[in-house]
DNA sequence: TTATAGAATGGCATCGATTTCATTAAAGCC
DNA sequence: GGCTTTAATGAAATCGATGCCATTCTATAA
């Protein structure tokens, strides 16, 4: 079933059918109806390959996700997809497994499918600048704050990781915690992790506490089992801490389980705080205290920004959202003697 | 950058460049290298629209997911994506929100993008048969058992929902439970739910217990909050039960939270069992007892089956996997006097 | 040396839509 | 009524790759 078949059946030319497809106003109403009826009758669906080959715009936006395991990213992804649809575009999802070729893959994808824009979700920003310059379409990073220098070759929508981590740590320290185990995702060299670690150090320094390298452990991935393993690793090494700050809720939840299995109750024996504030952790037992990122708003803003960028209505900007501490049941005030 | 540009730069014809792209053996090694170098130098990436327009095969397989919220589907989706890649195909993900137009959407997608096959994940099978007959490519349902009559217009890879639900109920009843609250997803009329309910009834009947309509509640969606709400609804109605069997782990986890907030401990005061056996529920507190579906194997089998179907090596079949009870910490043996 | 099979390569139609340009039909105007 | 303007429509080139068929080149045999 091609446009030609419809044209023949409806007694018009292919051009006219194309005009009907694209809602061109200069088609007589009567003709339009006849063509539409024919399309319906023959169950005609336009071939998107042929379409996008000829057209200037593909109406496609790519999303490159790294670590789709993480429910936090999924929460964002859902909103992004919905908003993209609403804007009349379609979403192409690509899942990046290895860290290194992330940008290369994005560049290929853009050319291959004629994407009009690309989102990066959960990746790192460690690529050299000259690679970004090869991006021929707008790129928007979501949940990853822009590096120092605020580059104008891509946009970002994120919280200030450093500041939010500092705030979370300050909160924990205000409850009397002094020895706080940090569970980061890996690698530690990833920008977002470096930022958060820096924020933690800042908070410690503000209280005059030293930053102990030993109290920084890394989890393999963004899964509950890697949080579990990281906590076990810390306990196996006999580390001394009264509190845990995990850089992701899902890691925090895994850690809580690990503590429980060793007979440690949260928050009675240990306090735990997460980062992200996913829905699920509100319903966990005990409900996780977390630094919530306003993910729905961030996702919405990211798509709006993307559309504006595509339509040339704006140039690259960096939007910073404020996080918020969501108190759950996993933190307890301890005496300073603890 | 088109194939013509490469041809000009490398001093060959477009045909030869195309041959290099498709690894045609009848190209002189020297020429092949020269063309490859040129492609690399100009950072050429073939336009997939032009490609798929001309080619017979698009190397694309669609996946229509309903309820991507459910971590169980995500676990499966990840394996499906990986296996599809390994088989040299690409995956197109489509998220169906409304129930009704699911198949219509799939049919459009197939024509539009020239898909070579389509997976249905988490949808329902309630469509009339004549719609399936319009499917021009193999369709494989994952985690949804085939309806009675074992139709040969699509394939399925699933557990026997009825039998597994029966088994789970029998397990709970063997622990002394008699009044078991069922938390189903909605709508109850969905085939998978009807099957599971039938299995539960069967188990009750085997013990001579009546099936009480009242003890069947439905959750809005596959989210932890809807499990939470369903449990609250049941408690608000003052229903009497010693045990809960939720048709999804994520619902069970939400229910546990709801009980906890009303001062009911699991498993001390109430036993809870889930369905699916997702990774996360193993790390929950308390670890969820669940009827585990062997999802990685199911996903792997589904993709293998799909590839075989595409290559014409097999015709539609229905693979049934056996589930398994994974004992956690949410079930307790009660005396029959309870 | 010349015929000839086989290996490499080039030319060109093609996939199914869009879009510009040309053409026809209808309508407005003096 | 004849002419211009505008509304509808059609013809044909085009997007970027593929693959059949034709052609050129090379190596081997007679």
XYZ file of C-alpha atoms (C1' of nucleotides) in Angstrom:
736
model
C 0.000 0.000 0.000
C 1.711 3.151 -1.163
C 0.628 6.678 -1.736
C 0.238 5.752 -5.402
C -2.319 3.084 -4.614
C -4.367 5.544 -2.622
C -4.098 8.089 -5.417
C -5.349 5.601 -7.981
C -8.229 4.415 -5.823
C -9.298 7.932 -4.966
C -8.895 9.163 -8.500
C -6.345 11.840 -7.702
C -2.596 12.261 -8.012
C 0.017 11.245 -5.489
C 0.741 14.906 -4.838
C -2.769 15.453 -3.613
C -2.634 12.462 -1.327
C 0.574 13.801 0.111
C -1.102 17.140 0.686
C -3.924 15.470 2.551
C -1.415 13.604 4.670
C 0.289 16.821 5.603
C -2.883 18.832 6.129
C -2.120 21.209 3.350
C -4.978 23.758 3.320
C -5.148 24.031 -0.437
C -7.076 20.849 -1.047
C -10.763 20.977 -1.700
C -12.724 19.699 1.262
C -14.554 17.187 -0.873
C -11.313 15.773 -2.265
C -9.778 15.624 1.180
C -12.652 13.563 2.490
C -12.535 11.191 -0.439
C -8.806 10.625 0.014
C -9.159 10.165 3.744
C -11.873 7.613 3.243
C -9.726 5.699 0.807
C -6.791 5.691 3.218
C -9.009 4.397 5.960
C -10.519 1.751 3.752
C -7.184 0.420 2.551
C -5.688 0.799 6.030
C -2.971 2.925 4.628
C -0.085 3.991 6.888
C 2.645 6.205 5.453
C 6.105 4.722 5.307
C 8.184 6.709 7.735
C 11.426 5.812 6.002
C 10.359 7.338 2.745
C 8.931 10.273 4.604
C 11.949 11.103 6.662
C 14.253 10.556 3.746
C 12.687 13.389 1.842
C 11.633 15.663 4.636
C 13.782 18.200 6.336
C 12.489 17.329 9.790
C 12.292 13.798 11.131
C 10.264 14.751 14.210
C 12.469 12.401 16.163
C 14.284 13.092 19.383
C 16.791 10.633 20.774
C 17.289 9.702 24.399
C 20.510 8.042 25.389
C 20.107 6.431 28.784
C 22.822 4.958 30.877
C 21.688 2.776 33.727
C 18.028 2.279 33.048
C 18.011 -0.032 36.075
C 17.781 2.980 38.258
C 14.107 3.668 38.967
C 14.953 7.331 39.255
C 15.894 7.505 35.607
C 12.786 5.629 34.718
C 10.639 8.197 36.494
C 12.261 10.886 34.409
C 12.114 8.886 31.216
C 8.388 8.457 31.524
C 7.781 12.166 31.761
C 10.190 12.897 28.929
C 8.420 10.437 26.681
C 5.036 11.871 27.467
C 6.104 15.448 26.893
C 7.878 14.567 23.666
C 4.696 12.970 22.381
C 2.659 15.975 23.390
C 4.982 18.205 21.426
C 4.309 16.139 18.318
C 7.666 14.415 18.220
C 8.622 10.786 18.703
C 11.212 9.409 21.014
C 13.968 6.996 20.133
C 15.472 5.298 23.138
C 19.004 4.043 23.076
C 20.542 2.257 25.980
C 24.253 2.853 26.408
C 26.013 0.093 28.220
C 29.651 0.974 28.018
C 30.686 4.358 29.235
C 33.260 5.235 26.630
C 31.437 5.233 23.332
C 28.438 7.090 24.607
C 28.946 10.258 22.632
C 30.195 8.479 19.543
C 27.072 6.430 19.586
C 24.953 9.516 19.957
C 26.658 11.145 17.010
C 25.995 8.126 14.834
C 22.419 7.909 15.948
C 21.804 11.524 15.057
C 23.081 11.139 11.531
C 21.607 7.732 10.995
C 18.089 8.586 11.997
C 18.170 12.281 11.308
C 17.385 13.118 14.899
C 16.493 16.679 15.653
C 17.779 16.644 19.195
C 19.236 14.360 21.806
C 18.868 13.921 25.536
C 21.541 12.429 27.715
C 20.185 10.781 30.788
C 22.396 9.326 33.450
C 25.613 9.386 31.485
C 28.756 11.194 32.339
C 30.087 14.406 30.918
C 33.671 13.359 30.775
C 34.055 13.618 27.034
C 36.482 16.084 25.528
C 34.923 19.300 24.286
C 35.838 18.797 20.664
C 33.483 15.843 20.504
C 30.551 17.946 21.599
C 31.318 20.368 18.841
C 30.477 17.647 16.385
C 26.930 17.601 17.632
C 24.854 18.972 14.819
C 21.644 19.128 16.841
C 20.753 20.405 20.302
C 21.858 18.225 23.194
C 20.291 18.437 26.617
C 21.701 16.722 29.652
C 19.189 15.749 32.261
C 20.095 15.292 35.930
C 23.720 16.055 35.247
C 24.893 19.482 36.176
C 27.076 21.366 33.753
C 30.776 21.352 34.350
C 32.516 24.427 35.577
C 32.744 26.954 32.828
C 29.096 26.463 31.874
C 29.711 25.402 28.290
C 27.428 26.731 25.620
C 27.596 23.698 23.339
C 24.904 21.829 25.208
C 22.195 22.496 27.746
C 21.600 20.913 31.091
C 18.770 20.560 33.525
C 19.858 19.382 36.924
C 20.263 20.131 40.569
C 23.518 21.502 41.865
C 24.989 18.185 42.896
C 27.658 19.707 45.013
C 25.329 21.992 46.891
C 22.667 19.340 47.386
C 25.180 16.828 48.678
C 26.497 19.459 51.024
C 23.018 20.182 52.218
C 22.258 16.519 52.822
C 25.475 16.058 54.743
C 24.819 19.184 56.784
C 21.408 17.775 57.646
C 22.928 14.521 58.835
C 25.596 16.297 60.800
C 22.998 18.519 62.409
C 21.518 15.332 63.768
C 24.791 14.601 65.488
C 26.416 12.270 62.972
C 30.107 12.609 62.580
C 31.317 9.435 60.942
C 29.230 9.142 57.789
C 29.787 6.383 55.258
C 29.425 7.600 51.699
C 28.203 5.146 49.095
C 28.917 6.512 45.660
C 28.200 4.959 42.332
C 31.209 4.096 40.257
C 33.473 5.356 38.936
C 34.366 7.936 41.510
C 35.942 9.952 38.767
C 32.590 10.617 37.174
C 31.801 14.268 37.324
C 28.567 13.926 39.238
C 30.286 11.808 41.852
C 33.203 14.164 42.158
C 30.778 17.006 42.674
C 28.832 15.239 45.341
C 31.967 14.137 47.132
C 33.188 17.717 47.052
C 29.892 18.813 48.580
C 30.280 16.279 51.352
C 33.807 17.445 52.057
C 32.591 20.999 52.200
C 29.979 20.120 54.788
C 32.494 18.230 56.875
C 34.955 21.075 56.673
C 32.299 23.536 57.790
C 32.054 21.573 61.020
C 35.783 21.144 61.256
C 35.612 17.392 60.670
C 38.164 15.654 58.515
C 37.205 13.822 55.355
C 38.182 10.209 55.748
C 38.967 8.529 52.477
C 38.164 5.192 54.064
C 34.533 6.121 54.551
C 33.980 6.480 50.830
C 32.942 3.258 49.125
C 31.637 2.718 45.654
C 28.812 0.563 44.425
C 29.101 -1.251 41.123
C 25.955 0.004 39.462
C 22.603 1.586 40.164
C 20.948 -1.552 41.459
C 19.702 -2.562 44.858
C 22.121 -5.462 44.977
C 25.122 -3.273 44.406
C 24.061 -1.081 47.315
C 23.736 -4.229 49.362
C 27.204 -5.346 48.373
C 28.771 -1.983 49.014
C 27.383 -1.911 52.545
C 28.589 -5.417 53.201
C 32.000 -4.505 51.944
C 32.154 -1.578 54.352
C 31.103 -3.762 57.270
C 33.559 -6.462 56.322
C 36.327 -3.938 56.536
C 35.167 -3.124 60.048
C 34.597 0.529 59.283
C 33.136 2.616 62.038
C 30.198 4.854 61.157
C 26.884 5.892 62.606
C 25.276 6.989 59.385
C 25.219 6.306 55.658
C 24.694 8.745 52.827
C 24.138 6.932 49.552
C 24.267 8.828 46.273
C 21.149 7.058 45.089
C 17.995 5.819 46.781
C 18.270 2.398 45.305
C 21.751 2.028 46.782
C 20.471 3.190 50.152
C 17.712 0.585 50.108
C 20.202 -2.177 49.386
C 22.406 -0.970 52.200
C 19.552 -1.028 54.685
C 18.946 -4.659 53.847
C 22.614 -5.465 54.375
C 22.589 -3.842 57.789
C 19.441 -5.672 58.766
C 21.025 -8.991 57.922
C 23.873 -8.206 60.290
C 21.467 -7.367 63.048
C 21.703 -3.603 62.718
C 18.421 -1.721 62.795
C 17.765 1.434 60.831
C 17.443 4.029 62.281
C 18.040 2.660 65.795
C 21.602 1.548 65.177
C 22.375 3.374 61.967
C 20.884 6.279 60.096
C 20.581 6.169 56.318
C 19.936 8.857 53.776
C 19.475 8.538 50.035
C 19.629 10.829 47.043
C 16.930 11.224 44.350
C 13.755 10.749 46.318
C 12.070 8.151 44.133
C 8.473 7.228 44.777
C 9.297 3.717 45.816
C 11.530 4.728 48.697
C 8.636 6.590 50.291
C 6.879 3.254 50.627
C 9.883 1.287 51.769
C 10.118 -0.041 55.274
C 11.403 2.080 56.859
C 10.583 4.972 54.530
C 13.809 6.383 53.254
C 14.976 9.850 54.161
C 16.276 11.302 50.943
C 17.367 14.361 49.107
C 14.633 14.676 46.556
C 15.307 15.933 43.076
C 12.203 17.498 41.515
C 12.329 15.048 38.651
C 8.950 15.651 37.007
C 9.613 19.380 36.742
C 13.141 18.744 35.554
C 11.953 16.391 32.834
C 9.229 18.760 31.751
C 11.634 21.666 31.612
C 14.147 19.593 29.692
C 11.666 18.796 26.942
C 10.388 22.355 26.733
C 13.941 23.543 26.467
C 14.663 20.991 23.773
C 11.706 22.056 21.666
C 12.733 25.678 21.973
C 16.256 24.784 20.960
C 15.026 22.846 17.944
C 12.840 25.723 16.890
C 15.673 28.129 17.376
C 13.820 30.071 20.020
C 16.653 29.923 22.477
C 20.311 29.041 22.763
C 21.944 26.659 25.194
C 21.299 27.324 28.838
C 21.833 25.547 32.113
C 18.870 25.256 34.377
C 19.552 24.460 37.999
C 16.779 23.135 40.188
C 16.749 23.061 43.945
C 16.521 19.738 45.718
C 14.725 19.251 48.963
C 15.217 17.061 51.959
C 12.399 14.590 52.315
C 12.432 13.250 55.845
C 11.508 9.608 56.133
C 12.079 7.128 58.908
C 15.695 6.226 58.432
C 17.413 9.040 60.305
C 17.736 9.502 64.015
C 19.301 12.228 66.114
C 22.281 10.918 68.030
C 24.083 12.404 70.964
C 27.452 13.839 70.179
C 28.981 11.259 72.491
C 28.011 8.576 69.970
C 27.659 13.300 3.670
C 26.123 10.732 1.384
C 27.363 7.575 -0.199
C 28.063 9.651 -3.302
C 30.468 11.891 -1.442
C 32.380 8.908 -0.166
C 32.452 7.430 -3.655
C 33.863 10.623 -5.110
C 36.488 11.008 -2.413
C 37.586 7.402 -2.654
C 37.548 7.402 -6.420
C 35.007 4.601 -6.784
C 31.326 4.321 -7.605
C 28.454 4.483 -5.164
C 27.776 0.820 -5.824
C 31.166 -0.126 -4.505
C 30.728 1.948 -1.385
C 27.421 0.218 -0.826
C 29.154 -3.135 -1.209
C 31.712 -2.171 1.386
C 28.953 -1.095 3.736
C 27.248 -4.430 3.359
C 30.409 -6.532 3.529
C 29.988 -7.872 0.047
C 32.925 -10.265 -0.515
C 33.480 -9.278 -4.111
C 35.379 -6.097 -3.425
C 39.154 -6.014 -3.711
C 40.728 -5.789 -0.295
C 42.693 -2.718 -1.271
C 39.573 -0.917 -2.462
C 37.700 -1.924 0.641
C 40.357 -0.402 2.847
C 40.470 2.798 0.871
C 36.709 3.207 1.090
C 36.685 2.412 4.784
C 39.358 4.976 5.434
C 37.393 7.585 3.549
C 34.257 6.805 5.502
C 36.148 7.127 8.740
C 37.788 10.341 7.683
C 34.545 11.987 6.657
C 32.743 10.477 9.645
C 30.205 8.961 7.350
C 27.184 7.222 8.828
C 24.659 5.640 6.474
C 21.200 7.132 6.489
C 18.933 4.480 7.890
C 15.855 5.933 6.260
C 17.273 5.569 2.784
C 18.566 2.172 3.694
C 15.385 0.746 5.066
C 13.381 2.267 2.284
C 15.206 0.252 -0.294
C 16.014 -2.895 1.622
C 13.698 -5.767 2.122
C 14.597 -6.147 5.779
C 14.611 -3.273 8.266
C 16.342 -5.260 10.985
C 13.927 -3.688 13.408
C 11.819 -5.394 16.008
C 9.175 -3.507 17.921
C 8.324 -3.873 21.575
C 5.002 -2.591 22.775
C 5.061 -2.252 26.539
C 2.157 -1.543 28.739
C 2.976 -0.503 32.270
C 6.680 0.131 32.137
C 6.358 1.245 35.762
C 6.448 -2.336 36.789
C 10.067 -3.281 37.551
C 9.232 -6.801 36.470
C 8.639 -5.691 32.913
C 11.806 -3.683 33.014
C 13.797 -6.746 33.997
C 12.417 -8.524 30.972
C 12.820 -5.559 28.699
C 16.500 -5.324 29.481
C 17.127 -8.902 28.478
C 15.011 -8.566 25.366
C 16.943 -5.512 24.267
C 20.262 -7.207 24.835
C 19.298 -10.338 22.954
C 17.825 -8.373 20.081
C 21.099 -6.501 19.739
C 23.062 -9.717 19.829
C 20.961 -11.087 17.017
C 21.885 -8.095 14.875
C 18.526 -6.361 15.096
C 17.505 -3.111 16.690
C 14.686 -2.543 19.078
C 11.988 0.074 18.829
C 10.187 0.669 22.062
C 6.672 1.929 22.132
C 4.841 2.650 25.320
C 1.125 2.023 25.155
C -0.848 4.007 27.646
C -4.423 3.343 26.788
C -5.569 -0.212 26.672
C -7.834 -0.081 23.689
C -5.724 1.001 20.770
C -2.845 -1.255 21.621
C -3.116 -3.526 18.632
C -4.082 -0.775 16.234
C -0.987 1.069 17.273
C 1.122 -2.000 16.761
C -0.291 -2.480 13.280
C 0.541 1.081 12.339
C 3.992 0.827 13.808
C 4.733 -2.260 11.788
C 3.795 -0.674 8.503
C 5.268 2.675 9.301
C 8.682 1.472 10.293
C 8.737 -1.771 8.374
C 9.173 -3.808 11.523
C 10.032 -7.442 11.092
C 8.412 -8.583 14.281
C 6.681 -7.307 17.374
C 6.689 -8.184 21.041
C 3.817 -7.476 23.345
C 4.872 -7.021 26.904
C 2.406 -6.515 29.693
C -0.640 -5.840 27.565
C -3.811 -7.755 27.437
C -4.959 -10.253 24.888
C -8.513 -9.140 24.765
C -8.563 -8.101 21.142
C -10.791 -9.846 18.666
C -9.099 -12.456 16.534
C -9.687 -10.722 13.236
C -7.349 -7.959 14.317
C -4.510 -10.374 14.870
C -4.984 -11.668 11.403
C -3.953 -8.289 10.119
C -0.540 -8.751 11.633
C 1.816 -9.137 8.718
C 4.818 -10.024 10.862
C 5.390 -12.443 13.744
C 3.994 -11.351 17.097
C 5.234 -12.773 20.367
C 3.521 -12.180 23.659
C 5.774 -12.198 26.670
C 4.519 -13.023 30.172
C 0.999 -13.424 28.932
C -0.210 -16.930 28.517
C -2.127 -17.847 25.414
C -5.867 -17.939 25.628
C -7.685 -21.201 25.548
C -7.622 -22.614 22.089
C -3.919 -21.932 21.703
C -4.188 -19.685 18.662
C -1.655 -20.077 15.917
C -1.665 -16.446 14.807
C 0.818 -15.379 17.444
C 3.301 -16.932 19.848
C 3.557 -16.609 23.570
C 6.139 -17.174 26.236
C 4.725 -17.214 29.712
C 4.005 -19.164 32.829
C 0.687 -20.854 33.268
C -0.923 -18.067 35.243
C -3.749 -20.171 36.458
C -1.574 -23.007 37.648
C 0.989 -20.730 39.258
C -1.652 -18.758 41.091
C -3.153 -22.029 42.265
C 0.223 -23.175 43.443
C 0.867 -19.955 45.340
C -2.524 -20.142 47.003
C -1.998 -23.772 47.893
C 1.293 -22.807 49.490
C -0.373 -20.127 51.585
C -3.186 -22.444 52.569
C -0.703 -25.128 53.537
C 0.589 -22.603 56.043
C -2.830 -22.459 57.588
C -4.249 -19.395 55.899
C -7.870 -19.477 55.075
C -8.971 -15.923 54.532
C -6.650 -14.603 51.896
C -7.010 -11.146 50.431
C -6.315 -11.077 46.710
C -4.897 -7.896 45.228
C -5.274 -7.996 41.491
C -4.260 -5.403 38.974
C -7.082 -3.826 37.040
C -9.199 -4.479 35.184
C -10.289 -7.778 36.625
C -11.577 -8.700 33.222
C -8.080 -8.838 31.796
C -7.261 -12.343 30.771
C -4.220 -12.735 32.966
C -6.200 -11.612 35.992
C -9.105 -13.881 35.194
C -6.689 -16.784 34.908
C -5.023 -16.059 38.206
C -8.320 -15.590 39.957
C -9.477 -18.907 38.549
C -6.318 -20.525 39.897
C -6.991 -19.089 43.307
C -10.540 -20.358 43.256
C -9.306 -23.768 42.289
C -6.940 -23.879 45.237
C -9.667 -22.780 47.612
C -12.045 -25.341 46.224
C -9.470 -28.088 46.687
C -9.562 -27.351 50.396
C -13.286 -26.958 50.417
C -13.135 -23.246 51.169
C -15.508 -20.806 49.519
C -14.303 -18.033 47.283
C -15.351 -14.762 48.804
C -15.860 -12.035 46.254
C -15.247 -9.476 48.946
C -11.662 -10.567 49.421
C -10.787 -9.645 45.873
C -9.648 -6.049 45.471
C -8.046 -4.351 42.550
C -5.143 -1.980 42.383
C -5.164 0.879 39.893
C -1.852 0.201 38.196
C 1.442 -1.577 38.603
C 2.917 0.885 41.056
C 3.848 0.635 44.680
C 1.391 3.380 45.572
C -1.521 1.558 44.010
C -0.673 -1.510 46.088
C -0.613 0.734 49.103
C -3.986 2.188 48.237
C -5.559 -1.169 47.551
C -4.489 -2.479 50.944
C -5.811 0.614 52.665
C -9.086 0.244 50.868
C -9.393 -3.328 52.101
C -8.642 -2.303 55.661
C -11.038 0.608 55.489
C -13.781 -1.792 54.578
C -12.923 -3.784 57.674
C -12.247 -6.948 55.753
C -11.008 -9.875 57.751
C -7.966 -11.729 56.415
C -4.773 -13.266 57.713
C -2.883 -13.204 54.479
C -2.502 -11.291 51.234
C -1.685 -12.611 47.802
C -0.851 -9.792 45.409
C -0.651 -10.442 41.686
C 2.534 -8.439 41.458
C 5.498 -7.908 43.764
C 5.296 -4.181 43.520
C 1.702 -4.298 44.721
C 2.687 -6.556 47.600
C 5.396 -4.148 48.695
C 2.940 -1.271 48.732
C 0.504 -3.328 50.756
C 3.133 -4.161 53.361
C 3.745 -0.477 53.860
C 0.041 0.151 54.307
C -0.221 -2.549 56.948
C 2.805 -1.223 58.769
C 1.249 2.219 58.986
C -1.788 0.717 60.693
C 0.388 -1.067 63.191
C 0.231 -4.480 61.547
C 3.511 -6.311 61.278
C 4.388 -8.622 58.419
C 4.618 -11.544 58.893
C 3.709 -11.465 62.598
C 0.198 -10.159 62.089
C -0.266 -10.751 58.405
C 1.412 -12.879 55.779
C 2.055 -11.469 52.319
C 2.967 -13.130 49.079
C 3.769 -11.548 45.736
C 3.915 -12.666 42.141
C 6.848 -12.151 39.742
C 9.841 -12.451 42.025
C 11.662 -9.288 41.021
C 15.180 -8.704 42.255
C 14.214 -5.758 44.376
C 11.754 -7.653 46.504
C 14.510 -9.993 47.624
C 16.178 -7.011 49.235
C 13.055 -5.496 50.706
C 12.481 -5.464 54.406
C 11.101 -7.984 55.076
C 12.178 -9.904 51.982
C 9.084 -10.739 50.000
C 7.878 -14.271 49.546
C 6.911 -14.514 45.933
C 6.034 -16.736 43.075
C 9.002 -16.185 40.822
C 8.655 -16.177 37.061
C 11.899 -17.173 35.350
C 12.020 -13.879 33.495
C 15.535 -13.962 32.058
C 14.935 -17.351 30.485
C 11.536 -16.277 29.265
C 12.926 -13.156 27.646
C 15.779 -15.062 26.060
C 13.434 -17.690 24.719
C 11.082 -15.039 23.409
C 13.799 -13.396 21.345
C 15.132 -16.685 20.034
C 11.635 -17.633 19.065
C 11.128 -14.307 17.355
C 14.298 -14.647 15.305
C 13.288 -18.126 14.246
C 9.869 -16.873 13.267
C 11.342 -14.040 11.230
C 13.662 -16.423 9.471
C 10.832 -18.797 8.838
C 12.442 -21.565 10.805
C 9.397 -22.209 12.905
C 5.739 -21.390 13.129
C 3.832 -19.969 16.051
C 4.155 -21.863 19.299
C 3.280 -21.315 22.920
C 6.043 -21.873 25.411
C 5.016 -22.355 28.992
C 7.564 -21.925 31.749
C 7.247 -23.156 35.285
C 7.257 -20.643 38.111
C 8.773 -21.333 41.478
C 7.971 -20.293 45.000
C 10.700 -18.146 46.430
C 10.329 -18.096 50.183
C 11.178 -14.796 51.795
C 10.303 -13.404 55.180
C 6.738 -12.342 54.714
C 4.904 -15.580 55.349
C 4.225 -17.292 58.626
C 2.537 -20.534 59.511
C -0.646 -19.939 61.462
C -2.696 -22.323 63.495
C -5.946 -23.368 61.947
C -7.719 -21.737 64.889
C -6.606 -18.366 63.533
C 49.191 -14.582 -28.361
C 44.374 -14.788 -27.980
C 40.209 -16.561 -26.087
C 37.649 -16.787 -21.850
C 36.185 -17.439 -17.275
C 35.886 -14.983 -13.247
C 36.706 -11.104 -10.315
C 35.778 -6.021 -9.606
C 33.479 -2.276 -10.563
C 30.159 1.109 -12.659
C 25.437 2.626 -14.446
C 20.837 3.038 -13.547
C 16.250 2.007 -11.994
C 14.091 1.721 -7.694
C 12.065 2.092 -2.791
C 7.738 5.712 -1.175
C 7.142 9.764 0.047
C 7.684 15.342 -0.523
C 7.918 19.578 -2.995
C 8.616 22.786 -6.655
C 6.831 24.167 -10.778
C 3.493 24.013 -14.315
C -1.156 23.598 -15.542
C -6.079 23.640 -15.380
C -10.487 25.138 -13.417
C -13.131 28.389 -11.068
C -14.083 32.901 -9.607
C -13.816 37.940 -9.593
C -13.737 42.238 -12.121
C -14.407 46.113 -15.400
C -17.776 38.657 -22.420
C -13.003 38.572 -22.043
C -9.196 38.905 -18.881
C -6.838 38.473 -14.618
C -6.432 36.390 -10.225
C -6.735 32.605 -7.230
C -7.749 27.931 -5.961
C -6.809 22.899 -6.983
C -4.428 19.616 -8.982
C -0.848 17.040 -11.662
C 3.979 15.964 -13.485
C 8.429 15.232 -12.424
C 12.708 15.754 -9.798
C 14.468 14.498 -5.483
C 15.983 12.400 -0.827
C 20.226 8.384 -0.069
C 20.892 4.036 -0.305
C 20.510 -0.924 -2.757
C 20.965 -4.421 -6.214
C 20.403 -6.051 -10.843
C 22.670 -5.911 -15.076
C 26.326 -4.472 -17.924
C 30.987 -3.613 -18.424
C 35.920 -3.586 -17.642
C 39.920 -5.714 -15.947
C 42.871 -9.647 -14.678
C 44.527 -14.190 -14.736
C 44.652 -18.589 -16.646
C 44.306 -21.960 -20.407
C 44.655 -23.272 -25.217
